């Protein structure tokens, strides 16, 4: 027997209909988010704050659980918690009743997600939390459900219209669950004082890890710096620009402070018959743009783009300690 093939609709594809459908879906879900926002500003505000306080005080992890679409949302919420400073794990509700309850301790907080609040697979986890006095936070649309009635804290999500025209496929409802999870994660991040440096620890790889580096982490320093004094002849200055390879030359005073910079543009503007007899001080542009050592490289990239330059000196107390070229940012995957 061969597998049945999916049949394509007999009617021709209507781009206008698809567009209308997509806009209707987004409008429906936006409306749902608006209702959730109103709830968080009013009746949901207190249990939300208590949930954050309970999780912050816990010495263990947040155990997120659910099944079906709520389970998929829960897995994402647990991952977001873990990456923003709140230790968390996802435990599938079905697997919990087959041994995974052993992953939950009385130091943890359980966040159980079920739109109806009557998910049978959650029964074992609910009973376990009640038996061992594990704080239980429910995320459900029914405060009077089995889950809502058993929980210590209920994040009662407002009932909203699903984007599915049949009102069956979880769409708006899962979006509200996801948004509430994100709101919890960010509130916890802020309550813990989780910084960009902390974030870097949990995201060392990829482009995100690169953007969380600081200027001091990628700058060229020491003998690589293209620096000279104002009295240097332009004949020697050009040699230095060529040797260092950054296309710029920094000019420092007697105290080692950066007072000017020579770029390709400066060379073109001052080109004359006596050009080589001029000094770096004659040609330089005063008050060059600089950045600090602690600036995130993502911000350095934005700075370079905004100021339309290709290299920038990194300074500490007005003294150049490094230089970053646009190519350095590209090489580290920031752009």
mmCIF file of C-alpha atoms in Angstrom, residues 3-308:
data_model
loop_
_atom_site.group_PDB
_atom_site.id
_atom_site.type_symbol
_atom_site.label_atom_id
_atom_site.label_comp_id
_atom_site.label_asym_id
_atom_site.label_seq_id
_atom_site.Cartn_x
_atom_site.Cartn_y
_atom_site.Cartn_z
ATOM 1 C CA UNK A 3 1.139 6.414 1.303
ATOM 2 C CA UNK A 4 -1.665 8.795 0.468
ATOM 3 C CA UNK A 5 -0.521 11.953 -1.256
ATOM 4 C CA UNK A 6 -1.549 15.389 -0.087
ATOM 5 C CA UNK A 7 -3.829 16.950 -2.635
ATOM 6 C CA UNK A 8 -3.330 20.536 -3.728
ATOM 7 C CA UNK A 9 -6.385 22.786 -3.725
ATOM 8 C CA UNK A 10 -8.220 22.671 -7.023
ATOM 9 C CA UNK A 11 -8.835 26.409 -7.048
ATOM 10 C CA UNK A 12 -6.011 28.646 -8.339
ATOM 11 C CA UNK A 13 -3.764 30.441 -5.860
ATOM 12 C CA UNK A 14 -5.000 33.952 -5.062
ATOM 13 C CA UNK A 15 -2.172 36.230 -3.867
ATOM 14 C CA UNK A 16 -4.724 38.780 -2.709
ATOM 15 C CA UNK A 17 -6.451 36.222 -0.528
ATOM 16 C CA UNK A 18 -3.146 35.136 1.037
ATOM 17 C CA UNK A 19 -2.284 38.744 1.765
ATOM 18 C CA UNK A 20 -5.672 39.362 3.333
ATOM 19 C CA UNK A 21 -5.316 36.227 5.442
ATOM 20 C CA UNK A 22 -1.845 37.200 6.683
ATOM 21 C CA UNK A 23 -2.979 40.689 7.662
ATOM 22 C CA UNK A 24 -6.045 39.291 9.436
ATOM 23 C CA UNK A 25 -3.830 36.912 11.389
ATOM 24 C CA UNK A 26 -1.457 39.656 12.478
ATOM 25 C CA UNK A 27 -4.322 42.011 13.372
ATOM 26 C CA UNK A 28 -5.989 39.306 15.471
ATOM 27 C CA UNK A 29 -2.788 38.518 17.318
ATOM 28 C CA UNK A 30 -1.988 42.199 17.832
ATOM 29 C CA UNK A 31 -5.412 42.633 19.375
ATOM 30 C CA UNK A 32 -4.648 39.731 21.705
ATOM 31 C CA UNK A 33 -1.370 41.322 22.756
ATOM 32 C CA UNK A 34 -3.206 44.560 23.448
ATOM 33 C CA UNK A 35 -5.602 42.747 25.760
ATOM 34 C CA UNK A 36 -2.668 41.066 27.522
ATOM 35 C CA UNK A 37 -0.997 44.450 27.992
ATOM 36 C CA UNK A 38 -4.124 45.803 29.657
ATOM 37 C CA UNK A 39 -4.225 42.755 31.923
ATOM 38 C CA UNK A 40 -0.576 43.180 32.934
ATOM 39 C CA UNK A 41 -1.282 46.814 33.764
ATOM 40 C CA UNK A 42 -4.190 45.853 36.004
ATOM 41 C CA UNK A 43 -5.329 42.557 37.528
ATOM 42 C CA UNK A 44 -2.384 40.480 36.320
ATOM 43 C CA UNK A 45 0.168 42.913 37.751
ATOM 44 C CA UNK A 46 0.095 41.555 41.326
ATOM 45 C CA UNK A 47 0.460 37.811 40.562
ATOM 46 C CA UNK A 48 3.116 38.669 37.971
ATOM 47 C CA UNK A 49 5.124 40.585 40.583
ATOM 48 C CA UNK A 50 4.709 37.736 43.092
ATOM 49 C CA UNK A 51 5.888 35.218 40.494
ATOM 50 C CA UNK A 52 9.025 37.270 39.858
ATOM 51 C CA UNK A 53 9.673 37.625 43.601
ATOM 52 C CA UNK A 54 9.181 33.891 44.196
ATOM 53 C CA UNK A 55 11.580 32.932 41.412
ATOM 54 C CA UNK A 56 14.238 35.444 42.493
ATOM 55 C CA UNK A 57 14.150 34.102 46.062
ATOM 56 C CA UNK A 58 14.395 30.458 44.974
ATOM 57 C CA UNK A 59 17.794 28.846 45.421
ATOM 58 C CA UNK A 60 17.089 26.221 42.762
ATOM 59 C CA UNK A 61 15.887 26.390 39.189
ATOM 60 C CA UNK A 62 12.675 27.226 37.396
ATOM 61 C CA UNK A 63 11.182 23.979 36.098
ATOM 62 C CA UNK A 64 8.952 24.824 33.134
ATOM 63 C CA UNK A 65 6.468 22.159 32.093
ATOM 64 C CA UNK A 66 3.619 21.624 29.646
ATOM 65 C CA UNK A 67 2.527 19.472 26.708
ATOM 66 C CA UNK A 68 1.523 20.104 23.115
ATOM 67 C CA UNK A 69 1.907 23.676 21.885
ATOM 68 C CA UNK A 70 2.176 24.872 25.489
ATOM 69 C CA UNK A 71 5.087 22.480 25.872
ATOM 70 C CA UNK A 72 6.866 23.950 22.868
ATOM 71 C CA UNK A 73 6.314 27.434 24.276
ATOM 72 C CA UNK A 74 7.545 26.243 27.661
ATOM 73 C CA UNK A 75 10.774 24.895 26.186
ATOM 74 C CA UNK A 76 11.448 28.285 24.637
ATOM 75 C CA UNK A 77 10.654 30.115 27.867
ATOM 76 C CA UNK A 78 13.016 27.855 29.815
ATOM 77 C CA UNK A 79 15.766 28.525 27.267
ATOM 78 C CA UNK A 80 15.192 32.286 27.524
ATOM 79 C CA UNK A 81 15.298 32.117 31.328
ATOM 80 C CA UNK A 82 18.551 30.165 31.272
ATOM 81 C CA UNK A 83 20.248 32.538 28.839
ATOM 82 C CA UNK A 84 19.291 35.650 30.835
ATOM 83 C CA UNK A 85 20.496 34.653 34.269
ATOM 84 C CA UNK A 86 17.645 32.543 35.644
ATOM 85 C CA UNK A 87 18.636 28.853 35.893
ATOM 86 C CA UNK A 88 15.842 26.865 34.248
ATOM 87 C CA UNK A 89 15.027 23.515 32.688
ATOM 88 C CA UNK A 90 12.096 22.216 30.678
ATOM 89 C CA UNK A 91 10.471 18.986 31.845
ATOM 90 C CA UNK A 92 7.851 17.482 29.546
ATOM 91 C CA UNK A 93 4.724 16.789 31.583
ATOM 92 C CA UNK A 94 4.328 13.282 30.172
ATOM 93 C CA UNK A 95 7.931 12.357 30.899
ATOM 94 C CA UNK A 96 7.556 13.773 34.416
ATOM 95 C CA UNK A 97 5.195 10.964 35.386
ATOM 96 C CA UNK A 98 7.686 8.408 34.069
ATOM 97 C CA UNK A 99 10.640 9.356 36.258
ATOM 98 C CA UNK A 100 11.493 12.970 35.401
ATOM 99 C CA UNK A 101 9.765 14.218 38.555
ATOM 100 C CA UNK A 102 13.075 13.328 40.165
ATOM 101 C CA UNK A 103 14.543 16.381 38.433
ATOM 102 C CA UNK A 104 12.397 18.667 40.608
ATOM 103 C CA UNK A 105 13.589 19.585 44.119
ATOM 104 C CA UNK A 106 12.010 21.595 46.911
ATOM 105 C CA UNK A 107 14.464 24.391 46.094
ATOM 106 C CA UNK A 108 12.905 24.856 42.651
ATOM 107 C CA UNK A 109 9.890 26.731 41.345
ATOM 108 C CA UNK A 110 7.584 25.018 38.848
ATOM 109 C CA UNK A 111 6.017 27.054 36.047
ATOM 110 C CA UNK A 112 3.215 24.959 34.534
ATOM 111 C CA UNK A 113 1.690 26.124 31.254
ATOM 112 C CA UNK A 114 -1.758 25.033 30.055
ATOM 113 C CA UNK A 115 -4.265 27.241 28.270
ATOM 114 C CA UNK A 116 -7.248 25.240 29.530
ATOM 115 C CA UNK A 117 -5.688 24.397 32.879
ATOM 116 C CA UNK A 118 -7.174 20.904 32.584
ATOM 117 C CA UNK A 119 -4.286 19.128 30.871
ATOM 118 C CA UNK A 120 -4.394 15.602 32.275
ATOM 119 C CA UNK A 121 -0.658 15.051 31.793
ATOM 120 C CA UNK A 122 0.056 17.795 34.344
ATOM 121 C CA UNK A 123 -1.728 15.962 37.156
ATOM 122 C CA UNK A 124 1.354 14.095 38.364
ATOM 123 C CA UNK A 125 3.476 17.251 38.436
ATOM 124 C CA UNK A 126 0.771 19.218 40.263
ATOM 125 C CA UNK A 127 0.423 16.480 42.878
ATOM 126 C CA UNK A 128 4.199 16.287 43.285
ATOM 127 C CA UNK A 129 4.526 20.029 43.935
ATOM 128 C CA UNK A 130 1.740 19.913 46.508
ATOM 129 C CA UNK A 131 3.237 16.906 48.273
ATOM 130 C CA UNK A 132 6.750 18.353 48.559
ATOM 131 C CA UNK A 133 5.726 22.020 48.893
ATOM 132 C CA UNK A 134 7.409 23.123 45.679
ATOM 133 C CA UNK A 135 6.124 26.598 44.675
ATOM 134 C CA UNK A 136 3.787 26.248 41.702
ATOM 135 C CA UNK A 137 3.152 29.089 39.266
ATOM 136 C CA UNK A 138 0.382 28.447 36.752
ATOM 137 C CA UNK A 139 0.096 30.131 33.356
ATOM 138 C CA UNK A 140 -3.465 29.478 32.204
ATOM 139 C CA UNK A 141 -6.570 31.211 30.893
ATOM 140 C CA UNK A 142 -8.778 29.633 33.574
ATOM 141 C CA UNK A 143 -8.085 30.535 37.170
ATOM 142 C CA UNK A 144 -10.786 28.091 38.332
ATOM 143 C CA UNK A 145 -9.288 25.128 36.435
ATOM 144 C CA UNK A 146 -7.583 22.172 38.091
ATOM 145 C CA UNK A 147 -4.191 23.812 37.506
ATOM 146 C CA UNK A 148 -5.334 27.265 38.551
ATOM 147 C CA UNK A 149 -7.011 25.993 41.713
ATOM 148 C CA UNK A 150 -3.921 24.071 42.818
ATOM 149 C CA UNK A 151 -1.308 26.746 42.068
ATOM 150 C CA UNK A 152 0.266 29.122 44.573
ATOM 151 C CA UNK A 153 0.323 31.888 41.967
ATOM 152 C CA UNK A 154 -1.861 32.081 38.864
ATOM 153 C CA UNK A 155 -0.872 34.111 35.829
ATOM 154 C CA UNK A 156 -4.407 34.256 34.471
ATOM 155 C CA UNK A 157 -4.093 35.070 30.778
ATOM 156 C CA UNK A 158 -7.062 36.802 29.158
ATOM 157 C CA UNK A 159 -9.202 34.785 26.765
ATOM 158 C CA UNK A 160 -8.601 36.063 23.251
ATOM 159 C CA UNK A 161 -9.734 35.217 19.736
ATOM 160 C CA UNK A 162 -7.512 32.701 17.976
ATOM 161 C CA UNK A 163 -6.215 33.754 14.567
ATOM 162 C CA UNK A 164 -7.278 30.343 13.268
ATOM 163 C CA UNK A 165 -10.643 30.908 11.493
ATOM 164 C CA UNK A 166 -11.972 27.726 13.091
ATOM 165 C CA UNK A 167 -10.865 28.848 16.546
ATOM 166 C CA UNK A 168 -9.006 25.556 16.967
ATOM 167 C CA UNK A 169 -5.291 25.937 16.196
ATOM 168 C CA UNK A 170 -3.443 27.639 19.091
ATOM 169 C CA UNK A 171 -2.211 30.908 17.612
ATOM 170 C CA UNK A 172 -3.120 34.012 19.600
ATOM 171 C CA UNK A 173 -3.140 31.946 22.791
ATOM 172 C CA UNK A 174 0.415 30.633 22.320
ATOM 173 C CA UNK A 175 1.569 34.130 21.396
ATOM 174 C CA UNK A 176 0.246 35.401 24.739
ATOM 175 C CA UNK A 177 2.019 32.572 26.558
ATOM 176 C CA UNK A 178 5.259 33.383 24.759
ATOM 177 C CA UNK A 179 4.936 37.111 25.450
ATOM 178 C CA UNK A 180 4.226 36.504 29.135
ATOM 179 C CA UNK A 181 7.261 34.236 29.335
ATOM 180 C CA UNK A 182 9.417 36.927 27.730
ATOM 181 C CA UNK A 183 8.025 39.509 30.161
ATOM 182 C CA UNK A 184 8.928 37.238 33.077
ATOM 183 C CA UNK A 185 12.440 36.651 31.726
ATOM 184 C CA UNK A 186 13.160 40.361 31.302
ATOM 185 C CA UNK A 187 11.654 41.251 34.693
ATOM 186 C CA UNK A 188 13.886 38.606 36.268
ATOM 187 C CA UNK A 189 16.904 39.848 34.316
ATOM 188 C CA UNK A 190 16.335 43.358 35.645
ATOM 189 C CA UNK A 191 15.609 42.160 39.185
ATOM 190 C CA UNK A 192 18.925 40.274 39.220
ATOM 191 C CA UNK A 193 20.892 43.161 37.715
ATOM 192 C CA UNK A 194 21.944 40.930 34.823
ATOM 193 C CA UNK A 195 24.389 42.925 32.665
ATOM 194 C CA UNK A 196 25.637 42.773 29.082
ATOM 195 C CA UNK A 197 28.880 41.309 30.466
ATOM 196 C CA UNK A 198 26.869 38.546 32.166
ATOM 197 C CA UNK A 199 25.043 37.983 28.887
ATOM 198 C CA UNK A 200 28.366 37.493 27.149
ATOM 199 C CA UNK A 201 29.204 34.588 29.471
ATOM 200 C CA UNK A 202 26.132 32.663 28.292
ATOM 201 C CA UNK A 203 26.479 33.655 24.613
ATOM 202 C CA UNK A 204 30.175 33.292 23.713
ATOM 203 C CA UNK A 205 29.609 32.049 20.170
ATOM 204 C CA UNK A 206 28.360 33.464 16.904
ATOM 205 C CA UNK A 207 27.553 37.033 15.996
ATOM 206 C CA UNK A 208 25.851 37.693 19.325
ATOM 207 C CA UNK A 209 29.002 36.699 21.182
ATOM 208 C CA UNK A 210 31.046 38.976 18.940
ATOM 209 C CA UNK A 211 28.852 42.012 19.592
ATOM 210 C CA UNK A 212 29.329 41.514 23.339
ATOM 211 C CA UNK A 213 33.096 41.914 23.106
ATOM 212 C CA UNK A 214 34.566 45.239 24.188
ATOM 213 C CA UNK A 215 36.825 47.571 22.251
ATOM 214 C CA UNK A 216 39.797 46.495 24.376
ATOM 215 C CA UNK A 217 39.209 42.870 23.305
ATOM 216 C CA UNK A 218 39.813 43.455 19.589
ATOM 217 C CA UNK A 219 41.890 46.657 19.343
ATOM 218 C CA UNK A 220 45.454 46.802 18.018
ATOM 219 C CA UNK A 221 47.842 48.192 20.604
ATOM 220 C CA UNK A 222 51.500 48.737 21.485
ATOM 221 C CA UNK A 223 53.917 49.075 18.581
ATOM 222 C CA UNK A 224 51.094 48.554 16.084
ATOM 223 C CA UNK A 225 49.615 51.968 16.882
ATOM 224 C CA UNK A 226 50.152 54.569 14.115
ATOM 225 C CA UNK A 227 51.286 57.507 16.272
ATOM 226 C CA UNK A 228 53.659 60.440 15.938
ATOM 227 C CA UNK A 229 54.108 64.009 17.162
ATOM 228 C CA UNK A 230 53.038 67.307 15.610
ATOM 229 C CA UNK A 231 56.614 68.199 14.625
ATOM 230 C CA UNK A 232 57.076 65.144 12.401
ATOM 231 C CA UNK A 233 57.617 66.025 8.737
ATOM 232 C CA UNK A 234 54.963 64.862 6.316
ATOM 233 C CA UNK A 235 57.655 62.955 4.439
ATOM 234 C CA UNK A 236 58.118 60.768 7.539
ATOM 235 C CA UNK A 237 54.409 60.810 8.398
ATOM 236 C CA UNK A 238 53.501 59.241 5.049
ATOM 237 C CA UNK A 239 56.055 56.508 5.660
ATOM 238 C CA UNK A 240 54.435 55.778 9.042
ATOM 239 C CA UNK A 241 50.923 55.699 7.549
ATOM 240 C CA UNK A 242 52.113 53.206 4.952
ATOM 241 C CA UNK A 243 54.002 51.042 7.430
ATOM 242 C CA UNK A 244 51.190 50.745 9.988
ATOM 243 C CA UNK A 245 48.532 49.966 7.380
ATOM 244 C CA UNK A 246 45.482 51.579 9.007
ATOM 245 C CA UNK A 247 45.230 54.502 6.600
ATOM 246 C CA UNK A 248 45.397 56.991 9.475
ATOM 247 C CA UNK A 249 47.998 58.549 11.741
ATOM 248 C CA UNK A 250 47.359 59.778 15.271
ATOM 249 C CA UNK A 251 49.137 62.879 16.565
ATOM 250 C CA UNK A 252 50.017 63.072 20.261
ATOM 251 C CA UNK A 253 51.334 65.912 22.414
ATOM 252 C CA UNK A 254 54.172 65.847 24.934
ATOM 253 C CA UNK A 255 51.873 64.197 27.514
ATOM 254 C CA UNK A 256 50.932 61.426 25.122
ATOM 255 C CA UNK A 257 47.389 62.742 24.638
ATOM 256 C CA UNK A 258 45.740 62.442 21.237
ATOM 257 C CA UNK A 259 45.364 65.931 19.767
ATOM 258 C CA UNK A 260 44.814 65.210 16.100
ATOM 259 C CA UNK A 261 44.597 62.703 13.278
ATOM 260 C CA UNK A 262 45.716 62.557 9.672
ATOM 261 C CA UNK A 263 43.522 60.696 7.200
ATOM 262 C CA UNK A 264 43.486 60.224 3.435
ATOM 263 C CA UNK A 265 41.145 63.190 3.235
ATOM 264 C CA UNK A 266 43.625 65.415 5.061
ATOM 265 C CA UNK A 267 46.377 64.380 2.636
ATOM 266 C CA UNK A 268 44.257 65.314 -0.372
ATOM 267 C CA UNK A 269 43.161 68.658 1.114
ATOM 268 C CA UNK A 270 46.717 69.787 1.859
ATOM 269 C CA UNK A 271 48.355 68.495 -1.305
ATOM 270 C CA UNK A 272 50.624 71.217 -2.699
ATOM 271 C CA UNK A 273 54.118 71.742 -4.099
ATOM 272 C CA UNK A 274 55.571 72.125 -0.600
ATOM 273 C CA UNK A 275 53.457 69.343 0.923
ATOM 274 C CA UNK A 276 56.402 67.169 1.960
ATOM 275 C CA UNK A 277 57.960 70.077 3.817
ATOM 276 C CA UNK A 278 54.907 70.529 6.038
ATOM 277 C CA UNK A 279 54.638 68.947 9.483
ATOM 278 C CA UNK A 280 52.026 66.571 10.831
ATOM 279 C CA UNK A 281 50.745 69.434 12.948
ATOM 280 C CA UNK A 282 50.103 71.513 9.809
ATOM 281 C CA UNK A 283 48.025 68.805 8.147
ATOM 282 C CA UNK A 284 46.199 67.071 11.012
ATOM 283 C CA UNK A 285 42.537 67.479 11.893
ATOM 284 C CA UNK A 286 42.185 68.462 15.539
ATOM 285 C CA UNK A 287 39.761 66.861 18.014
ATOM 286 C CA UNK A 288 39.514 63.428 16.391
ATOM 287 C CA UNK A 289 36.592 61.118 17.154
ATOM 288 C CA UNK A 290 37.532 58.418 19.659
ATOM 289 C CA UNK A 291 35.957 55.636 21.733
ATOM 290 C CA UNK A 292 36.659 54.180 25.180
ATOM 291 C CA UNK A 293 38.087 50.763 26.018
ATOM 292 C CA UNK A 294 34.832 49.537 27.608
ATOM 293 C CA UNK A 295 32.624 50.292 24.605
ATOM 294 C CA UNK A 296 30.893 47.200 23.214
ATOM 295 C CA UNK A 297 32.060 46.413 19.694
ATOM 296 C CA UNK A 298 28.437 46.499 18.521
ATOM 297 C CA UNK A 299 28.380 50.147 19.607
ATOM 298 C CA UNK A 300 31.768 50.691 17.978
ATOM 299 C CA UNK A 301 30.316 49.417 14.709
ATOM 300 C CA UNK A 302 27.378 51.796 15.029
ATOM 301 C CA UNK A 303 29.806 54.658 15.771
ATOM 302 C CA UNK A 304 31.942 53.917 12.718
ATOM 303 C CA UNK A 305 28.873 53.691 10.487
ATOM 304 C CA UNK A 306 27.368 56.893 11.877
ATOM 305 C CA UNK A 307 30.560 58.939 11.560
ATOM 306 C CA UNK A 308 31.534 57.503 8.151
#
